[in-house]
Short mmCIF file of C-alpha atoms in Angstrom, two decimals:
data_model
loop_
_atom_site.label_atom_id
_atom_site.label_comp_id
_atom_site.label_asym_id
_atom_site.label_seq_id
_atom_site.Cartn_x
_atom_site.Cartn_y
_atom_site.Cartn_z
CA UNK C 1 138.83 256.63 209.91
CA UNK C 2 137.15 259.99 209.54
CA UNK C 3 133.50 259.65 207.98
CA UNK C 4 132.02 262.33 205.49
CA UNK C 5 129.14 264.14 207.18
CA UNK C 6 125.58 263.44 206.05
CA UNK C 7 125.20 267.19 205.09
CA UNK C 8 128.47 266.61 202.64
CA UNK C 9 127.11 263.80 200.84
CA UNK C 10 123.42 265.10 200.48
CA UNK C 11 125.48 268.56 199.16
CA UNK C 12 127.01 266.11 196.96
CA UNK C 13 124.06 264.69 195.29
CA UNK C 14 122.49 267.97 194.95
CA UNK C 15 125.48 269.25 192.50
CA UNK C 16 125.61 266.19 190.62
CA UNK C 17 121.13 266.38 190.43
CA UNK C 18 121.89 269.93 189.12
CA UNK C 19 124.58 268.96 186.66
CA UNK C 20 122.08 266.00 185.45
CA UNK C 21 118.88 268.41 185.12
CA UNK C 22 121.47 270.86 183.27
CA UNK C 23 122.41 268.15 180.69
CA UNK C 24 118.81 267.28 180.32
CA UNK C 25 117.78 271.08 179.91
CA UNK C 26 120.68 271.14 177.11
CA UNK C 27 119.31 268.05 174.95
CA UNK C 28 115.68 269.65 175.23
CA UNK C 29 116.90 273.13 173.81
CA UNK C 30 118.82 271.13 171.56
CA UNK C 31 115.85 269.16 169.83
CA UNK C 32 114.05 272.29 169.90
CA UNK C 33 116.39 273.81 167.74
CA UNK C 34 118.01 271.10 165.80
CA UNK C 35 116.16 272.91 162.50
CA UNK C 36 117.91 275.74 162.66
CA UNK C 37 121.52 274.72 164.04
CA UNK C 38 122.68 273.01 161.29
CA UNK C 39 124.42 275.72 159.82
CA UNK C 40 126.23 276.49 162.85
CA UNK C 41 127.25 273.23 163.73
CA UNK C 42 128.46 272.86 160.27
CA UNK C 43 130.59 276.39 160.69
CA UNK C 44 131.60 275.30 164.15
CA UNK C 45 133.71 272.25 162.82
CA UNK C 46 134.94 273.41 159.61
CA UNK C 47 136.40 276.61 162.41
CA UNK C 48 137.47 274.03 164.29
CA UNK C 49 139.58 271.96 161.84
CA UNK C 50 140.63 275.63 160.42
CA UNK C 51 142.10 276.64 164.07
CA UNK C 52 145.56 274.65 164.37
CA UNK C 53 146.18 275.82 160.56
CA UNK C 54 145.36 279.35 161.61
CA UNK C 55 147.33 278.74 165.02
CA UNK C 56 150.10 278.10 163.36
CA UNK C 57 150.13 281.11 160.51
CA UNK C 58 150.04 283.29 164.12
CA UNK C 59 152.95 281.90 165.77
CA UNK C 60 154.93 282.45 162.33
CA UNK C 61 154.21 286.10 162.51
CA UNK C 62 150.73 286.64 160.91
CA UNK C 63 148.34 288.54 162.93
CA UNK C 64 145.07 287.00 163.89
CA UNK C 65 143.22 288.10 160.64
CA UNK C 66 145.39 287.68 158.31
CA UNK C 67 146.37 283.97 159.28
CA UNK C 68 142.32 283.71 159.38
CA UNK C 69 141.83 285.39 156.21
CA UNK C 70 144.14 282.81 154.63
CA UNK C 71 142.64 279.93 155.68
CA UNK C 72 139.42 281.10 155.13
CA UNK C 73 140.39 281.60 151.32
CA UNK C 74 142.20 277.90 150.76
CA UNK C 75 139.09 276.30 152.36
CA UNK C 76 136.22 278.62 150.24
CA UNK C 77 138.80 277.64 147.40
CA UNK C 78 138.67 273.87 147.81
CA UNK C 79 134.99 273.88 148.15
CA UNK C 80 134.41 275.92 144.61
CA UNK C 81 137.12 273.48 143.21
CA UNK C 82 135.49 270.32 144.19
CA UNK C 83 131.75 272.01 143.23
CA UNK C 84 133.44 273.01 139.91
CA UNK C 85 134.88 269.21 139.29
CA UNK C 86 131.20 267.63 140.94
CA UNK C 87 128.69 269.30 140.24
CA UNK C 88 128.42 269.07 136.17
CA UNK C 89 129.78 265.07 136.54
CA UNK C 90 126.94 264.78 138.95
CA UNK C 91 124.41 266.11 137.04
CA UNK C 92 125.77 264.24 133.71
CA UNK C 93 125.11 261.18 135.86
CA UNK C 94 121.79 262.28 137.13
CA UNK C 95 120.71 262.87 133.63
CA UNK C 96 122.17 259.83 132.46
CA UNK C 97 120.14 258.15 135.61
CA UNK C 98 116.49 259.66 134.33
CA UNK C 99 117.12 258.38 130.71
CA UNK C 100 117.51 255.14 132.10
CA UNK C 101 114.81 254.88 134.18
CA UNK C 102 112.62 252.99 131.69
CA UNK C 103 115.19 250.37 131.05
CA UNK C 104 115.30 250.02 134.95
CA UNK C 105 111.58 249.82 135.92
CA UNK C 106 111.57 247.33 132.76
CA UNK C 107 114.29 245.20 134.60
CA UNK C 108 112.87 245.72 137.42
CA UNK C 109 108.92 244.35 136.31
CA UNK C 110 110.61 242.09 134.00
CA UNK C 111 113.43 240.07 135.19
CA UNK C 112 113.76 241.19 139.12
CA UNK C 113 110.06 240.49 140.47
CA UNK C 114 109.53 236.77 138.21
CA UNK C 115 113.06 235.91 140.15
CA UNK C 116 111.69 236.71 143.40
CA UNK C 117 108.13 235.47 143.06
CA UNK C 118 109.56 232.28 141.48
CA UNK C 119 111.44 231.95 145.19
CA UNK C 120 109.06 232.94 147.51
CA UNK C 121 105.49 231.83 146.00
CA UNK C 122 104.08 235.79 146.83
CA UNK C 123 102.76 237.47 143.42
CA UNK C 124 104.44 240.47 143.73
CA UNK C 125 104.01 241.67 140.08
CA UNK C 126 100.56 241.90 140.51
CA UNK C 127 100.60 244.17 144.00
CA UNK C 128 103.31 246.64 141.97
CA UNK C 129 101.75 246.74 138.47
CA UNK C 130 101.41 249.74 137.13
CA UNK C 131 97.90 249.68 135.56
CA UNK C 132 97.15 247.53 138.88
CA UNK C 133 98.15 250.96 140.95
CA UNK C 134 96.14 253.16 138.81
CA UNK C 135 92.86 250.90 138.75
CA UNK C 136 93.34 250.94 142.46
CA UNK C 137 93.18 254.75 142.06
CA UNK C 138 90.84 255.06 140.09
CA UNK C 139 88.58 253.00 142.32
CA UNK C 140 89.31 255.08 145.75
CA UNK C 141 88.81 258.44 144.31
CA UNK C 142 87.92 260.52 147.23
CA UNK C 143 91.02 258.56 149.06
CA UNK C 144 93.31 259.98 146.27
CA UNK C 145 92.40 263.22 146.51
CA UNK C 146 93.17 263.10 150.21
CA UNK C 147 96.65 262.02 148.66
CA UNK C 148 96.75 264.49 146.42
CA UNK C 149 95.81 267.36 148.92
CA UNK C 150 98.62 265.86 151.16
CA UNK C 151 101.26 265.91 148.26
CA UNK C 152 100.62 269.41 147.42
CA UNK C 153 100.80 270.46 151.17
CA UNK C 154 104.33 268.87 151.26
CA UNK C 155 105.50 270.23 148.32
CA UNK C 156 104.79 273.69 149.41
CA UNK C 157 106.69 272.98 152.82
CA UNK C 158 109.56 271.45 150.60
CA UNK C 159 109.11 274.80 149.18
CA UNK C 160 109.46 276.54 152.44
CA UNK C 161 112.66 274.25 153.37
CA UNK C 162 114.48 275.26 150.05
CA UNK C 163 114.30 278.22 151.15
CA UNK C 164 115.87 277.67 154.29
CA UNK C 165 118.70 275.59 152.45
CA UNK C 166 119.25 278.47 150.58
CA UNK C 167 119.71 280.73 153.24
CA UNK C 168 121.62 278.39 155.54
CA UNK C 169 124.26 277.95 152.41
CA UNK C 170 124.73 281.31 152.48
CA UNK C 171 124.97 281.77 156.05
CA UNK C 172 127.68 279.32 156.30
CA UNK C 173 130.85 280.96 155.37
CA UNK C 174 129.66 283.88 156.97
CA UNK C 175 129.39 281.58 160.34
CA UNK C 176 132.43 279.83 159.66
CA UNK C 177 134.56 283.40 159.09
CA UNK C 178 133.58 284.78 162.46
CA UNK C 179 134.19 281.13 164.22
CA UNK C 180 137.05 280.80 162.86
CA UNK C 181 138.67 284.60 164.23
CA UNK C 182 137.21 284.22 167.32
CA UNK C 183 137.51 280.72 168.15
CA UNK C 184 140.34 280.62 170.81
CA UNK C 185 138.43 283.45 172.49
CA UNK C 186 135.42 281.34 172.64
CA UNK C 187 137.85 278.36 174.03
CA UNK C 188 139.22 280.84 176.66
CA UNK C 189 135.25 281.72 177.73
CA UNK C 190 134.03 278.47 177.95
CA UNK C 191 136.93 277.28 179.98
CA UNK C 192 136.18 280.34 182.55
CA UNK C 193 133.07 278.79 183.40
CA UNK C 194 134.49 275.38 184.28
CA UNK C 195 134.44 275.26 188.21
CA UNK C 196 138.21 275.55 189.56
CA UNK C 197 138.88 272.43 191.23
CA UNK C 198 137.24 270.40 188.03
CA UNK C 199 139.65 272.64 185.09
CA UNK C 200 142.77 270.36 185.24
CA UNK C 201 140.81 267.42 184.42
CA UNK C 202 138.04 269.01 182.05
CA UNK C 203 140.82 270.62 179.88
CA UNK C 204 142.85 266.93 179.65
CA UNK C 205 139.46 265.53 178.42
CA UNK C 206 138.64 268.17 175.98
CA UNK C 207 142.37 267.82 174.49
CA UNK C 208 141.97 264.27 174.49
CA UNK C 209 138.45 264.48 172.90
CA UNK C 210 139.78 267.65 170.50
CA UNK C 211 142.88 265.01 169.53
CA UNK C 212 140.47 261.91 168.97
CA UNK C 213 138.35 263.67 166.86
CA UNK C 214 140.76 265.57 164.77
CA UNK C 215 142.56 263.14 163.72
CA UNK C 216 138.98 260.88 162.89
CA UNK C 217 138.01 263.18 160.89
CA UNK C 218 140.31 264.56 158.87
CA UNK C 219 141.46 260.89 158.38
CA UNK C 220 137.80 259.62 157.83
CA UNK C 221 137.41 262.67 154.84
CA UNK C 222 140.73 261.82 153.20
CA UNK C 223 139.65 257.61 153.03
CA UNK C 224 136.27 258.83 151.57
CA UNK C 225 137.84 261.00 149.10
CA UNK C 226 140.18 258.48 147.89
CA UNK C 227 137.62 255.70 147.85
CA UNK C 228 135.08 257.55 145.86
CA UNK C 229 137.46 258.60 143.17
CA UNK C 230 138.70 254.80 143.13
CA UNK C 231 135.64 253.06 143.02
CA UNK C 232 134.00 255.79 140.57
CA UNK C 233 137.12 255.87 138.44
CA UNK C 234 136.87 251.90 138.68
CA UNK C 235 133.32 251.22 138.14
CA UNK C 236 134.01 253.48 135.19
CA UNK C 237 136.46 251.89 133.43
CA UNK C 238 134.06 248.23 134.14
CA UNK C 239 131.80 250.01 131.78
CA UNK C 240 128.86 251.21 133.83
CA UNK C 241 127.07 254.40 132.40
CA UNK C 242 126.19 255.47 135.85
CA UNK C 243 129.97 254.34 137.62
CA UNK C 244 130.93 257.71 138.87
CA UNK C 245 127.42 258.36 140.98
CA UNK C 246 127.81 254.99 142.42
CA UNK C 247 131.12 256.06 143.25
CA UNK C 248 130.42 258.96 144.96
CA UNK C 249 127.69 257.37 147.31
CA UNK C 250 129.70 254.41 148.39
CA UNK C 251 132.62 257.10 149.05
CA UNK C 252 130.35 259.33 151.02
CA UNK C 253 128.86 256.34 153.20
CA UNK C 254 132.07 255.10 153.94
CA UNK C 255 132.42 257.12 157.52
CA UNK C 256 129.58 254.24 158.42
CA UNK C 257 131.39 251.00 158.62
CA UNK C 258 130.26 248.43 155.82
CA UNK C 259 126.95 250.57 154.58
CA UNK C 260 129.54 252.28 152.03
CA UNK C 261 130.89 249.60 150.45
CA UNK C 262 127.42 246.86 150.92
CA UNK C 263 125.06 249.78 149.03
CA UNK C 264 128.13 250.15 146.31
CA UNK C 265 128.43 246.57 145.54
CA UNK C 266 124.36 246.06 145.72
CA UNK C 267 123.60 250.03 143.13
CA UNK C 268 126.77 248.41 140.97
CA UNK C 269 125.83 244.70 140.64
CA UNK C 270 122.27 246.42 139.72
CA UNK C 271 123.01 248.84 137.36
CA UNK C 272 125.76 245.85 135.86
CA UNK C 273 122.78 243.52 135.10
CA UNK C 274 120.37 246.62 133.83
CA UNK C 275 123.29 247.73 131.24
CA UNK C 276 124.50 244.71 130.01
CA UNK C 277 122.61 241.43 131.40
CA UNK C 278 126.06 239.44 132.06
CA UNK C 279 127.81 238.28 135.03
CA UNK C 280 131.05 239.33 133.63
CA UNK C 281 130.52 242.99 134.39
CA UNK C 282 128.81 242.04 137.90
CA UNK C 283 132.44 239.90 138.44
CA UNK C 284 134.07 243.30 137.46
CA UNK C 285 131.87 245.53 139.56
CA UNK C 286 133.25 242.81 142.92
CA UNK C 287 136.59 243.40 141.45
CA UNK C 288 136.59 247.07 142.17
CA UNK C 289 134.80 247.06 145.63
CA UNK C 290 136.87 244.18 146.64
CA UNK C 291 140.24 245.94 145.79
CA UNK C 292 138.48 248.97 146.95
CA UNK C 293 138.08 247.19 150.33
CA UNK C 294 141.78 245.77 150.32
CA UNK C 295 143.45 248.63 149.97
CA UNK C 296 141.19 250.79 153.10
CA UNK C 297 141.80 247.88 155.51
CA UNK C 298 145.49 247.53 155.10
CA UNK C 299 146.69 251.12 153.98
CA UNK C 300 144.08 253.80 153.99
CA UNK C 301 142.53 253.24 157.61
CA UNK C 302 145.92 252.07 159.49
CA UNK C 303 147.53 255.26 157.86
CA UNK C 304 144.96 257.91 157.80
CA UNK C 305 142.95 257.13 160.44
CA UNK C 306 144.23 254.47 162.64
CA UNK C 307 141.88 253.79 165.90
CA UNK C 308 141.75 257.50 166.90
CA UNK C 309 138.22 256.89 167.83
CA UNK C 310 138.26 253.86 169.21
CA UNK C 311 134.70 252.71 168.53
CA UNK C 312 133.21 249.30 167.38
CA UNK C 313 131.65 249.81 164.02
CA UNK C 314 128.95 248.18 165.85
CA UNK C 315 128.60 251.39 168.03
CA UNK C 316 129.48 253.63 165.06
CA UNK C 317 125.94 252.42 163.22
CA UNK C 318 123.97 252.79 166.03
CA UNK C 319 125.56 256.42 167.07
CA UNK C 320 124.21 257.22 163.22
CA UNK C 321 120.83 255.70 163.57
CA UNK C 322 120.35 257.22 167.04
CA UNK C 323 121.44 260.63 166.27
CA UNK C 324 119.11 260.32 163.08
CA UNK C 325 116.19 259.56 164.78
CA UNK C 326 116.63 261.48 167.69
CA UNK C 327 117.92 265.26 166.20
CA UNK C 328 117.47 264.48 162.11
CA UNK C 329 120.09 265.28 159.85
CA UNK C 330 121.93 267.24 162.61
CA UNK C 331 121.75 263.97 165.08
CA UNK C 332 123.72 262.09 162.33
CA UNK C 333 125.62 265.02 161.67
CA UNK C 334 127.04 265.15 165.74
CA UNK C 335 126.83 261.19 166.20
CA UNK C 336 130.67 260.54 165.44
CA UNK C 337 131.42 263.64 166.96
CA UNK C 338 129.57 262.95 170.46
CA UNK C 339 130.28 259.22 170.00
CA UNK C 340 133.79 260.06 170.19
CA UNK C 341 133.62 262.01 172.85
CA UNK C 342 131.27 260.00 175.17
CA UNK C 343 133.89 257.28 174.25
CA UNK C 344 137.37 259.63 175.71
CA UNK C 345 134.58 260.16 178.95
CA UNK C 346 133.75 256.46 179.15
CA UNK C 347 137.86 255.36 179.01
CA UNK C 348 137.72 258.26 182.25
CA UNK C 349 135.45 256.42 183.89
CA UNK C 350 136.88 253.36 183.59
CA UNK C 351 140.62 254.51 184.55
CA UNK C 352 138.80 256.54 187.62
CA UNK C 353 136.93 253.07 188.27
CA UNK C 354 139.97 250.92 188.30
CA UNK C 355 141.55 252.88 190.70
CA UNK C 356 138.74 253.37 193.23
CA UNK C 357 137.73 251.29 196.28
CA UNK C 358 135.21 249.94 194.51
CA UNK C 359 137.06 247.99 192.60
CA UNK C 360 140.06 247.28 194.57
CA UNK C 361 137.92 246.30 197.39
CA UNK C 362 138.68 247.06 201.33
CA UNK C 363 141.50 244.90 202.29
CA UNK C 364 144.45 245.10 200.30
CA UNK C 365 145.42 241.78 197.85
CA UNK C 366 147.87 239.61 199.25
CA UNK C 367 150.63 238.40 196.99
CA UNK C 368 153.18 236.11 198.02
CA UNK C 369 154.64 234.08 195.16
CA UNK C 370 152.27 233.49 193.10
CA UNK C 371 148.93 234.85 192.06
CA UNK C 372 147.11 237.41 194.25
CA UNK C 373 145.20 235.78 196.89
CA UNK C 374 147.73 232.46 196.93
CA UNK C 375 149.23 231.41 199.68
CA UNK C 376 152.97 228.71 199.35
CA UNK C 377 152.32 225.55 200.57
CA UNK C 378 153.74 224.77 203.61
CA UNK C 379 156.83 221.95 203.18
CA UNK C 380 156.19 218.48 204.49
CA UNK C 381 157.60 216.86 207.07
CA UNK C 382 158.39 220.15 209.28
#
């Protein structure tokens, strides 16, 4: 058998050490920047959800722009729907929410805390008292005022970062216009650059990754959708003054398995007791979640989503968490996204592992009969 030459395999290892620093180098730049690329991350995937739509408005006959233009339009159209329908429930609710503050921090001092101290033996009303706080202020004055300074130096910087919301909302469509018309050209230029004898198998992982992900997420948006409006609509009719908000959150958590509906049932069962001080309306509040969760295990996922992604919800938290703490809002933001795709590599790996002489071993397996590696027994008497 012909043997690689040393200079082959140390040639080797240098490509894959450059293809490792250049990976590195990328998720450097990428922290670096995460402030200001959340706009354009956001434009790149609403293009890239746009693109098949758009795809197929060109192959009926539309030229480029105008099948862009038109999805462009129905997406900027659902948006100012949905803010039309949201945003004055939302802020009903919100208002609603400070009104009732009082009756929760009395609930809270009240009813809450004695439960819990009467459990655990630690005097907790005393440590969160509110004329305890302000004696305690009162006697570390200096320490306050380094408080103080420090609260007024963040809320300038929050002033500074509305700013930048502001202008990253209304960079957004603009991004998402000019993604959207050029995005099979950038396809085309980013598959240039893939090295020749690597392109067959680098495109069939980035259709397999484009197909995982697709499907995850516009299945994952349609289940959050229909949960919110179920569980707000729901926790409405159950009575709860602030159903609808609750709603919404447990909806919009629901792309991280079992933090949607937990912090639903835990905000309901809360604001249940605050508002009316029963168990009846905490039994109705389980009701909803409950049928809530019924009806996304055995219809909603299996239909919508399915296991397109093919990650434990195990790995799904920790993706979240991860890409939190590493990148911020844009971390959790990509988490799915990479997670999926590390996930289509990793199922690579393991096919390209399975049939490798690693795994198979040197000498080929032996069957005869039976299992591999057993032998008949030899009759007796012969």
């Amino acid at each position: 058998m012909d043997r690689n030459h040393p200079l082959d395999d140390i040639a080797r290892f240098l490509r894959r050490l450059q293809w490792t620093a250049l990976g590195l180098g990328l998720c450097w730049l990428l922290w670096l920047l995460a402030p200001i690329l959340t706009p354009f991350v956001l434009a790149a995937m609403l293009a890239w959800l746009g693109d098949p739509l758009a795809d197929k408005l060109q192959r009926a006959g539309r030229s480029r722009n105008a099948a862009v233009a038109l999805v462009f339009t129905a997406m900027a159209l659902l948006v100012i729907l949905a803010l039309v329908l949201l945003v004055p429930t939302i802020e009903d609710q919100i208002h609603t929410l400070v009104l009732s503050m009082p009756k929760y921090r009395a609930w809270f001092m009240q009813t809450a805390l004695p439960w819990a101290e009467a459990r655990t033996g630690i005097e907790l009303t005393r440590w969160l008292d509110i004329g305890s706080l302000i004696d305690l202020v009162r006697d570390n004055w200096e320490r306050a005022g380094g408080v103080a300074s420090t609260l007024l130096g963040y809320m300038s910087r929050s002033g500074f970062a509305l700013l930048a919301l502001v202008a990253n909302v209304a960079l957004l469509p603009i991004i998402t216009f000019f993604f959207l018309r050029d995005w099979d050209l950038l396809v085309a230029r980013v598959a240039s650059l893939v090295p020749r004898d690597h392109l067959a198998t680098t495109s069939r992982l980035a259709r397999e990754s484009s197909e995982v992900l697709g499907g995850f997420l516009r299945g994952q948006f349609l289940v959050m959708l229909i949960l919110g409006v179920m569980y707000g609509v729901g926790l409405w009719g159950v009575g709860l003054d602030l159903g609808i908000l609750i709603g919404i959150i447990a909806g919009l958590l629901t792309f991280v398995p079992y933090v949607g509906p937990a912090s639903g049932i835990i905000l309901g069962c809360i604001a249940a007791l605050v508002q009316f001080g029963d168990w009846q309306h905490v039994a109705g509040v389980l009701v909803v979640f409950g049928l809530g969760q019924v009806i996304e295990s055995y219809w909603l996922t299996p239909k919508l989503v399915g296991d397109r992604i093919g990650l434990h919800p195990v790995a799904v938290i920790f993706a979240v968490l991860a890409g939190g703490q590493l990148f911020g809002f844009l971390g959790m933001l990509l988490a799915l996204p990479v997670a999926a795709i590390a996930n289509v590599l990793l199922r690579y790996a393991q096919e390209r592992y399975t049939h490798s002489r690693l795994y198979a071993g040197e000498q080929p397996a032996i069957v005869m009969g039976g299992a591999a590696g057993t032998y008949p027994r030899e009759p007796e008497g012969e």
